[in-house]
Amino acid sequence: MIFEEITNETDGSTHIVVDLGNGAFKSFPADPANPEYAAFLESINDNTNEAE
Amino acid sequence: MAYKVFSNGDALTGSELNTYLMNQSVMVFASATARTAALPSPSEGMVTYLEDTNVLYLWTGATWQNIVSVSGTGNILINSNFVVNQRSYTSGTSLSTGAYGVDRWKATSNNSSMTFTYSVNGYPVTINSGGSFAQVIEQTNIPGSGSYTLSWSGTATGRVYNSGSTAPSYAASPVTVTLDGTANVVVEFEATGGTKTLEKVQLEKGTSATNWRLQSNGFEAELAKCQRYYIRYNAGSSGYGKVAQGFALGSNSVAFGFPVPVEMRTVASSVDYSTIGNWRAYDNVSEKTGSSFSLDTASTTKFINVELVGVGSATTSRPYFLRAFNDTAAYIGFSAEL
């Protein structure tokens, strides 16, 4: 999974931008209460575990 | 059976009482067993009501056809004929776990796909071998505790369970379960041992599977229900569609507002978009590109604020349109999915 962190200029909040392929992207706040972010973290952990 | 208009003073025979009245009224029985005992040879057109299931049946001449479940809720599933497809999911495209295809249906295992031939009236889908899809139903749309029946046409197997609970085994249609209404509910289908077909999916309250129907009359109503969970704005056939208005917060950031047509389930949790370079902040003179979109924390369930960031040369407080640039496939969507 290709992703990067960006900072929202207005409020300084951190957002994750995930490359979905084919030029498409998804962006969401890096907020633990955000289910998208929770799913993202889980996915990252799964990938890490698989690599191990 | 026939119909007769009686006149005053007519004699009523036993045969007439049976054929014109008894056989053409709604007869109430405790159960199907009691009905069979009372009506070993029913006549076509007879209507009965069973107290144990609260269901009306019509004798077709060959079988007791369920007319409608009196206690039923109609179809609880949204987009049960797979027609609403805001994400423009392409038939046969492989999806990773959690990714959505047609509206409200997401893959629950990696490399799942639905293959179909689009029809405005709905269509069967074929799930690839090893693939699985689910629709998560919001708790508020589960009308209390009780028995629920999931039914469908096709060879796929399905199951129903509370989100967060242990999933039961898959089974063939119909599947009746008890739900307590205390959680979101997962309706899930899989294809094992080869591709499997799926069509006309229905979850309803009660122990009987009634004839399939959409939850809402009309495509627009189904679309609106889907937009509670996800909404996508497209550039349109010109490739230069304007989808929102806003203003520059600073040289690097332009904020755009999307007053959504349907209140979303929650504040959008993510924004997904096509090639960022083909989205422009446009002031009617010049085009500004950015590096990505990010949701603004001031968004609400009725009004989404999103920022085009990394612009670099916007004029602070100047109004801008958000428009596509020569890209008919350009889109920006907002998710409040479960």
PDB file of N, CA and C in Angstrom, chain B residues 79-85 89-93 95 101-103 105 112-119 121-129 131-134 152-157 189-191 194-201:
ATOM      1  N   ASN B  79     -30.366  -1.394  -2.432  1.00  0.00           N
ATOM      2  CA  ASN B  79     -29.705  -1.792  -3.678  1.00  0.00           C
ATOM      3  C   ASN B  79     -29.645  -3.313  -3.799  1.00  0.00           C
ATOM      4  N   SER B  80     -30.788  -3.937  -3.566  1.00  0.00           N
ATOM      5  CA  SER B  80     -30.841  -5.397  -3.577  1.00  0.00           C
ATOM      6  C   SER B  80     -30.848  -5.974  -4.990  1.00  0.00           C
ATOM      7  N   ASN B  81     -30.933  -5.110  -5.997  1.00  0.00           N
ATOM      8  CA  ASN B  81     -30.828  -5.587  -7.382  1.00  0.00           C
ATOM      9  C   ASN B  81     -29.551  -5.061  -8.055  1.00  0.00           C
ATOM     10  N   PHE B  82     -28.672  -4.430  -7.265  1.00  0.00           N
ATOM     11  CA  PHE B  82     -27.312  -4.045  -7.683  1.00  0.00           C
ATOM     12  C   PHE B  82     -27.257  -2.940  -8.742  1.00  0.00           C
ATOM     13  N   VAL B  83     -28.363  -2.241  -8.943  1.00  0.00           N
ATOM     14  CA  VAL B  83     -28.411  -1.248 -10.024  1.00  0.00           C
ATOM     15  C   VAL B  83     -27.662   0.035  -9.670  1.00  0.00           C
ATOM     16  N   VAL B  84     -27.748   0.472  -8.403  1.00  0.00           N
ATOM     17  CA  VAL B  84     -27.086   1.721  -8.024  1.00  0.00           C
ATOM     18  C   VAL B  84     -25.577   1.475  -7.978  1.00  0.00           C
ATOM     19  N   ASN B  85     -24.855   2.245  -8.770  1.00  0.00           N
ATOM     20  CA  ASN B  85     -23.421   1.995  -8.930  1.00  0.00           C
ATOM     21  C   ASN B  85     -22.687   3.334  -9.048  1.00  0.00           C
ATOM     22  N   TYR B  89     -18.401   0.887 -10.604  1.00  0.00           N
ATOM     23  CA  TYR B  89     -17.696  -0.390 -10.511  1.00  0.00           C
ATOM     24  C   TYR B  89     -17.841  -1.148 -11.833  1.00  0.00           C
ATOM     25  N   THR B  90     -16.730  -1.576 -12.367  1.00  0.00           N
ATOM     26  CA  THR B  90     -16.729  -2.297 -13.635  1.00  0.00           C
ATOM     27  C   THR B  90     -16.862  -3.795 -13.392  1.00  0.00           C
ATOM     28  N   SER B  91     -17.819  -4.388 -14.087  1.00  0.00           N
ATOM     29  CA  SER B  91     -18.062  -5.828 -13.961  1.00  0.00           C
ATOM     30  C   SER B  91     -16.763  -6.614 -14.022  1.00  0.00           C
ATOM     31  N   GLY B  92     -16.602  -7.498 -13.047  1.00  0.00           N
ATOM     32  CA  GLY B  92     -15.459  -8.407 -13.059  1.00  0.00           C
ATOM     33  C   GLY B  92     -14.200  -7.864 -12.424  1.00  0.00           C
ATOM     34  N   THR B  93     -14.220  -6.598 -11.982  1.00  0.00           N
ATOM     35  CA  THR B  93     -13.023  -6.014 -11.384  1.00  0.00           C
ATOM     36  C   THR B  93     -12.753  -6.620 -10.009  1.00  0.00           C
ATOM     37  N   LEU B  95     -11.644  -6.841  -6.270  1.00  0.00           N
ATOM     38  CA  LEU B  95     -11.654  -5.895  -5.149  1.00  0.00           C
ATOM     39  C   LEU B  95     -10.923  -6.494  -3.957  1.00  0.00           C
ATOM     40  N   GLY B 101     -17.955  -2.334  -4.383  1.00  0.00           N
ATOM     41  CA  GLY B 101     -18.268  -2.437  -5.804  1.00  0.00           C
ATOM     42  C   GLY B 101     -19.493  -1.589  -6.063  1.00  0.00           C
ATOM     43  N   VAL B 102     -20.631  -2.232  -6.432  1.00  0.00           N
ATOM     44  CA  VAL B 102     -21.865  -1.469  -6.538  1.00  0.00           C
ATOM     45  C   VAL B 102     -22.241  -0.988  -5.140  1.00  0.00           C
ATOM     46  N   ASP B 103     -23.102   0.024  -5.101  1.00  0.00           N
ATOM     47  CA  ASP B 103     -23.385   0.670  -3.823  1.00  0.00           C
ATOM     48  C   ASP B 103     -23.846  -0.306  -2.741  1.00  0.00           C
ATOM     49  N   TRP B 105     -22.469  -2.707  -1.333  1.00  0.00           N
ATOM     50  CA  TRP B 105     -21.932  -4.074  -1.331  1.00  0.00           C
ATOM     51  C   TRP B 105     -20.411  -4.007  -1.371  1.00  0.00           C
ATOM     52  N   SER B 112     -12.182 -10.366  -4.567  1.00  0.00           N
ATOM     53  CA  SER B 112     -13.579 -10.688  -4.868  1.00  0.00           C
ATOM     54  C   SER B 112     -14.037  -9.846  -6.054  1.00  0.00           C
ATOM     55  N   SER B 113     -14.919 -10.432  -6.844  1.00  0.00           N
ATOM     56  CA  SER B 113     -15.459  -9.671  -7.969  1.00  0.00           C
ATOM     57  C   SER B 113     -16.894 -10.087  -8.243  1.00  0.00           C
ATOM     58  N   MET B 114     -17.624  -9.137  -8.816  1.00  0.00           N
ATOM     59  CA  MET B 114     -18.977  -9.400  -9.315  1.00  0.00           C
ATOM     60  C   MET B 114     -18.950  -9.204 -10.827  1.00  0.00           C
ATOM     61  N   THR B 115     -19.483 -10.174 -11.550  1.00  0.00           N
ATOM     62  CA  THR B 115     -19.593 -10.042 -12.997  1.00  0.00           C
ATOM     63  C   THR B 115     -21.069  -9.957 -13.357  1.00  0.00           C
ATOM     64  N   PHE B 116     -21.391  -9.024 -14.210  1.00  0.00           N
ATOM     65  CA  PHE B 116     -22.806  -8.821 -14.535  1.00  0.00           C
ATOM     66  C   PHE B 116     -22.934  -8.121 -15.875  1.00  0.00           C
ATOM     67  N   THR B 117     -24.121  -8.208 -16.414  1.00  0.00           N
ATOM     68  CA  THR B 117     -24.508  -7.412 -17.580  1.00  0.00           C
ATOM     69  C   THR B 117     -25.543  -6.422 -17.111  1.00  0.00           C
ATOM     70  N   TYR B 118     -25.214  -5.157 -17.205  1.00  0.00           N
ATOM     71  CA  TYR B 118     -26.061  -4.129 -16.617  1.00  0.00           C
ATOM     72  C   TYR B 118     -27.446  -4.109 -17.257  1.00  0.00           C
ATOM     73  N   SER B 119     -28.441  -3.954 -16.432  1.00  0.00           N
ATOM     74  CA  SER B 119     -29.814  -3.730 -16.887  1.00  0.00           C
ATOM     75  C   SER B 119     -30.450  -2.759 -15.915  1.00  0.00           C
ATOM     76  N   ASN B 121     -33.276  -2.620 -14.892  1.00  0.00           N
ATOM     77  CA  ASN B 121     -34.251  -3.273 -14.026  1.00  0.00           C
ATOM     78  C   ASN B 121     -33.619  -4.200 -12.999  1.00  0.00           C
ATOM     79  N   GLY B 122     -32.305  -4.216 -12.956  1.00  0.00           N
ATOM     80  CA  GLY B 122     -31.628  -5.121 -12.047  1.00  0.00           C
ATOM     81  C   GLY B 122     -31.127  -6.325 -12.806  1.00  0.00           C
ATOM     82  N   TYR B 123     -30.246  -7.068 -12.194  1.00  0.00           N
ATOM     83  CA  TYR B 123     -29.605  -8.168 -12.910  1.00  0.00           C
ATOM     84  C   TYR B 123     -28.986  -9.130 -11.908  1.00  0.00           C
ATOM     85  N   PRO B 124     -28.794 -10.373 -12.356  1.00  0.00           N
ATOM     86  CA  PRO B 124     -28.038 -11.295 -11.505  1.00  0.00           C
ATOM     87  C   PRO B 124     -26.552 -10.952 -11.583  1.00  0.00           C
ATOM     88  N   VAL B 125     -25.838 -11.235 -10.525  1.00  0.00           N
ATOM     89  CA  VAL B 125     -24.389 -11.081 -10.549  1.00  0.00           C
ATOM     90  C   VAL B 125     -23.775 -12.456 -10.339  1.00  0.00           C
ATOM     91  N   THR B 126     -22.569 -12.603 -10.855  1.00  0.00           N
ATOM     92  CA  THR B 126     -21.822 -13.836 -10.636  1.00  0.00           C
ATOM     93  C   THR B 126     -20.609 -13.497  -9.776  1.00  0.00           C
ATOM     94  N   ILE B 127     -20.527 -14.119  -8.626  1.00  0.00           N
ATOM     95  CA  ILE B 127     -19.395 -13.910  -7.724  1.00  0.00           C
ATOM     96  C   ILE B 127     -18.303 -14.910  -8.085  1.00  0.00           C
ATOM     97  N   ASN B 128     -17.085 -14.412  -8.166  1.00  0.00           N
ATOM     98  CA  ASN B 128     -15.977 -15.297  -8.532  1.00  0.00           C
ATOM     99  C   ASN B 128     -15.737 -16.344  -7.445  1.00  0.00           C
ATOM    100  N   SER B 129     -15.177 -17.464  -7.848  1.00  0.00           N
ATOM    101  CA  SER B 129     -14.892 -18.526  -6.893  1.00  0.00           C
ATOM    102  C   SER B 129     -13.942 -18.020  -5.813  1.00  0.00           C
ATOM    103  N   GLY B 131     -14.755 -15.633  -3.828  1.00  0.00           N
ATOM    104  CA  GLY B 131     -15.158 -14.255  -3.530  1.00  0.00           C
ATOM    105  C   GLY B 131     -16.305 -14.190  -2.534  1.00  0.00           C
ATOM    106  N   SER B 132     -16.446 -13.059  -1.899  1.00  0.00           N
ATOM    107  CA  SER B 132     -17.562 -12.857  -0.965  1.00  0.00           C
ATOM    108  C   SER B 132     -17.876 -11.373  -0.863  1.00  0.00           C
ATOM    109  N   PHE B 133     -19.141 -11.081  -0.670  1.00  0.00           N
ATOM    110  CA  PHE B 133     -19.609  -9.698  -0.569  1.00  0.00           C
ATOM    111  C   PHE B 133     -20.598  -9.583   0.585  1.00  0.00           C
ATOM    112  N   ALA B 134     -20.632  -8.384   1.167  1.00  0.00           N
ATOM    113  CA  ALA B 134     -21.548  -8.161   2.283  1.00  0.00           C
ATOM    114  C   ALA B 134     -22.162  -6.777   2.189  1.00  0.00           C
ATOM    115  N   TRP B 152     -32.885 -15.219  -1.567  1.00  0.00           N
ATOM    116  CA  TRP B 152     -32.279 -14.767  -2.810  1.00  0.00           C
ATOM    117  C   TRP B 152     -32.458 -15.840  -3.881  1.00  0.00           C
ATOM    118  N   SER B 153     -32.211 -15.454  -5.099  1.00  0.00           N
ATOM    119  CA  SER B 153     -32.162 -16.408  -6.199  1.00  0.00           C
ATOM    120  C   SER B 153     -30.702 -16.629  -6.553  1.00  0.00           C
ATOM    121  N   GLY B 154     -30.378 -17.814  -7.008  1.00  0.00           N
ATOM    122  CA  GLY B 154     -29.002 -18.078  -7.411  1.00  0.00           C
ATOM    123  C   GLY B 154     -28.338 -19.128  -6.556  1.00  0.00           C
ATOM    124  N   THR B 155     -27.107 -19.423  -6.907  1.00  0.00           N
ATOM    125  CA  THR B 155     -26.394 -20.537  -6.291  1.00  0.00           C
ATOM    126  C   THR B 155     -25.436 -20.124  -5.174  1.00  0.00           C
ATOM    127  N   ALA B 156     -25.277 -18.821  -4.959  1.00  0.00           N
ATOM    128  CA  ALA B 156     -24.415 -18.369  -3.868  1.00  0.00           C
ATOM    129  C   ALA B 156     -25.031 -18.786  -2.534  1.00  0.00           C
ATOM    130  N   THR B 157     -24.191 -18.907  -1.528  1.00  0.00           N
ATOM    131  CA  THR B 157     -24.693 -19.193  -0.188  1.00  0.00           C
ATOM    132  C   THR B 157     -24.588 -17.929   0.651  1.00  0.00           C
ATOM    133  N   PHE B 189     -22.616 -12.948   1.382  1.00  0.00           N
ATOM    134  CA  PHE B 189     -22.720 -14.064   0.428  1.00  0.00           C
ATOM    135  C   PHE B 189     -21.321 -14.475  -0.014  1.00  0.00           C
ATOM    136  N   GLU B 190     -21.183 -15.744  -0.342  1.00  0.00           N
ATOM    137  CA  GLU B 190     -19.891 -16.202  -0.829  1.00  0.00           C
ATOM    138  C   GLU B 190     -20.067 -17.201  -1.970  1.00  0.00           C
ATOM    139  N   ALA B 191     -18.995 -17.376  -2.705  1.00  0.00           N
ATOM    140  CA  ALA B 191     -18.943 -18.379  -3.771  1.00  0.00           C
ATOM    141  C   ALA B 191     -17.778 -19.308  -3.466  1.00  0.00           C
ATOM    142  N   GLY B 194     -16.284 -22.753  -7.070  1.00  0.00           N
ATOM    143  CA  GLY B 194     -16.657 -22.282  -8.408  1.00  0.00           C
ATOM    144  C   GLY B 194     -17.420 -20.986  -8.324  1.00  0.00           C
ATOM    145  N   THR B 195     -17.693 -20.382  -9.469  1.00  0.00           N
ATOM    146  CA  THR B 195     -18.464 -19.143  -9.468  1.00  0.00           C
ATOM    147  C   THR B 195     -19.900 -19.442  -9.043  1.00  0.00           C
ATOM    148  N   LYS B 196     -20.508 -18.444  -8.420  1.00  0.00           N
ATOM    149  CA  LYS B 196     -21.891 -18.606  -7.950  1.00  0.00           C
ATOM    150  C   LYS B 196     -22.695 -17.366  -8.328  1.00  0.00           C
ATOM    151  N   THR B 197     -23.984 -17.575  -8.526  1.00  0.00           N
ATOM    152  CA  THR B 197     -24.849 -16.478  -8.945  1.00  0.00           C
ATOM    153  C   THR B 197     -25.673 -15.948  -7.771  1.00  0.00           C
ATOM    154  N   LEU B 198     -26.091 -14.699  -7.929  1.00  0.00           N
ATOM    155  CA  LEU B 198     -26.842 -14.045  -6.857  1.00  0.00           C
ATOM    156  C   LEU B 198     -27.772 -13.023  -7.488  1.00  0.00           C
ATOM    157  N   GLU B 199     -29.031 -13.027  -7.058  1.00  0.00           N
ATOM    158  CA  GLU B 199     -30.016 -12.105  -7.616  1.00  0.00           C
ATOM    159  C   GLU B 199     -31.158 -11.932  -6.629  1.00  0.00           C
ATOM    160  N   LYS B 200     -31.798 -10.775  -6.704  1.00  0.00           N
ATOM    161  CA  LYS B 200     -33.021 -10.511  -5.942  1.00  0.00           C
ATOM    162  C   LYS B 200     -32.862 -10.885  -4.464  1.00  0.00           C
ATOM    163  N   VAL B 201     -31.993 -10.172  -3.818  1.00  0.00           N
ATOM    164  CA  VAL B 201     -31.686 -10.442  -2.420  1.00  0.00           C
ATOM    165  C   VAL B 201     -32.694  -9.708  -1.531  1.00  0.00           C
TER     166      VAL B 201
END
